[in-house]
Amino acid sequence: MSTPAARMDGRAWASLFVLCGAVFLEGIDVAMLNVALPSIRADLGLSTGMLSGVISAYVLGYGGFMLLGGRAADLLGRRRVFLFWLVVFLAFSGLGGFATEGWMLLIARFVTGVASAFMMPAGLALVTATFPAGPARTKALGVYAGTAAGGYTLGLVVGGLLTAIGWRWVFFAPVILAALILTAAIPLIKEPDAPDALGGRPRGGFDLVGAFSVTGAMLLLAYGVVRLERPSHGAALTACAFAGGLALLAAFVAIERRAASPLLRLGILRSAALVRTNLSAALFLAAFAGFQFLMTLYLQELRGWTTWQTGLAMLVVGIDTVLAPTLTPRLVGRFGNLRVLLGGLVLAAVAYGLFLPVTLDWAYTIMFPIIALLGVAFALAYGPLTMAATDGVDESEHGLAGGLFYTSIQFGTALGLSAVTAVQVAALGGATSPGAGLDALRTALAVPFAAALLAALITALGLRARATAPAAVPGAPSRTAEPAQEPDKTVA
């Protein structure tokens, strides 16, 4: 007969499986759409600006509402926020599948991005609240991060196959997956906070003024980032977007300093470890997104490969789906989170560097081991970054910490895409020959290489800071039952 503890453990892992399905859904949704864009353009007759807007709309919704989504999860209940926005995600992904005009796609992708902005920090907070700090949480976050990474990488393959059938299936497939996740989530996921008069959630009201100001700031900054892809198109408008975003961000900081119940407790940003984690996450995802985009251009436009051939070529990156939940937690337990993260970032920089001399006649046997190395790097880096996102943060603010983490990821992704596009376009100029295209692509490949190197440097500085940190005060409280090992499991 099973014990109550065993039943609780079984329920916890079942709920983790559901939450992993949601983070996989978000990743695969983004990757599939990127592959399907040429087919969508051909079918609906979209202009280049409208096609770019389909991607930008998601970035604006995701980046603009992430902090608000993270705090809403803390204040309103993680389960409630997660389930409600999963339904919204389902509905508007379906709307995208029925789109007959560009504006319908824009609305569908913007609202889908907003839904992800609320779902993702709520999901991460549910994971950290369900599993206590220690080996169980490390393993759970390894599985969670591996599934998220798998969504990004496997989405290329799935998107290529679905697009071959019909691009609308790129929208309908997430609807089916979301419906299955919702059916399982309703009975399995429970609000993990202790039941009290406030439902175990933080006291205080909702900072609406702060919410509006930071959302406006994030929307303007995200809009400015996506406009960087074409720096010569309305430079004044791009500058105004950044200036307006920074002004609203400054106003937000002033509001939060005086608010009785701030949306973002500014003290959380005093943690050097948290800041380094988010910077490293932004740079790591910027490098991967930029490299993924350039590889698509290289294989399809310069080499003439089909969408499904491109997807299969990148499939080996999905090795992180296997390694992240199995190997990474063991390495973290033995060497510490920070060392494993640094190893992953260094491997990523090496992989990008090995692609710098790419030619038009490279055989896939040359590319395969480099892409596989990138998959290993992703497995070693993404999981520790996810683990570090809420490390040392009070349980009541895990939604907020998750919001900061996913905001960094989304802005890093958008900035990486914009940076490689801007460099590639500037290097190409008006040339149209394959040789000129290859030279421009090589120049743009320096962007992910430099971003990965910078992320590794930031992490190395954290490792050095931890090594030179003064010893803990005797008798100070510890977050785990093994205080002697705890410093090796955190990012300092």
C-alpha angles and dihedrals in degrees: 000000000000120000124231089249091053091049091050090049091050092049092048093054092044090054089048089056090054093047089049088054090056096050089046088051092054094049097045092046092059095043095047093052092052090058093046098052097097091052092047090051093050094048100044097031094235122179121238090255093051092047091051088047091059089063094038093052091062092047091050093050094044099042095038098054103031099100091045090049093051094051092043088058091054095047104034100034128276096238093049093049093044095051097042094052092043086061090049090049090052094049098048095042085058090050089056090054091056094045117133097170134046094243090060090056091048092054093044094051095044093052091042087055091050090050091052090049089061098036101050101056090041090053094049091048090051090054095049092044094048095051120051119233111276136054094336093056092043091054093044093050090047090056091044094049092044091053091049092051090047090056092057095047102037091045089074092059096041091045092053092050095045092046089055087060096041133311093238089071087067085071099034096051092062089050091058092045092046091051091053092048092049092050090054096039098058096065099029107044116074130180101261097203119107111265110250138135091292097039090255092290129128118282122244139062132286115276099227096169091051091045093053094045097048092042090052090047093050092047093052094044092048090049090051091050095052090047089059088077088078104031094175094055107088102333090178092056091049091051091048091052091054093043092050092046093050091047092052090045090054089048090050092054090051091049093049092052090060101033118111091213105023122201089221119029099219091209089074088069091059088078106101089196092056092048092049091048093053094045091050091048092051093049095043093052091042089057094046095046092048093047092047090052093048092048089054090052092046097049098039106031102029100030100029097232120159124244093257092047089052091050093050091048090056094042093097089069084071089074085096088071088068100034100044097063095036112031103024098061090051092050091047090051092051105036104019132254096272097052092049090049092050090050091052093049092049091050090050091052090049091051093050090045092053089057094055095090093049116151135197093255101047110142118229088243086069094047097043100072091044092051089046089053088054089053090054090048090052091051092052097044110035097054096050090046090054091047092050094048093083100021112130091006120123113258091241090062100045091107090054092047089049089051091053091048096050091043088057091048094049095046090045091052092048093045092048092052092045094047097050091043093051093047093045093049092046093048093047096049110169096330119122105180121113090240092056090046090053092049091050091048092051090051091051091048087069088071098066090040092054093043092053091048091051092049090051091050092051091050092047089054088054090052090051092047091053092048092053096040115119118257118271118267110261112255095020114145118262128214094218140038090248106057093167091063099038098090090060092055099056137069110241 
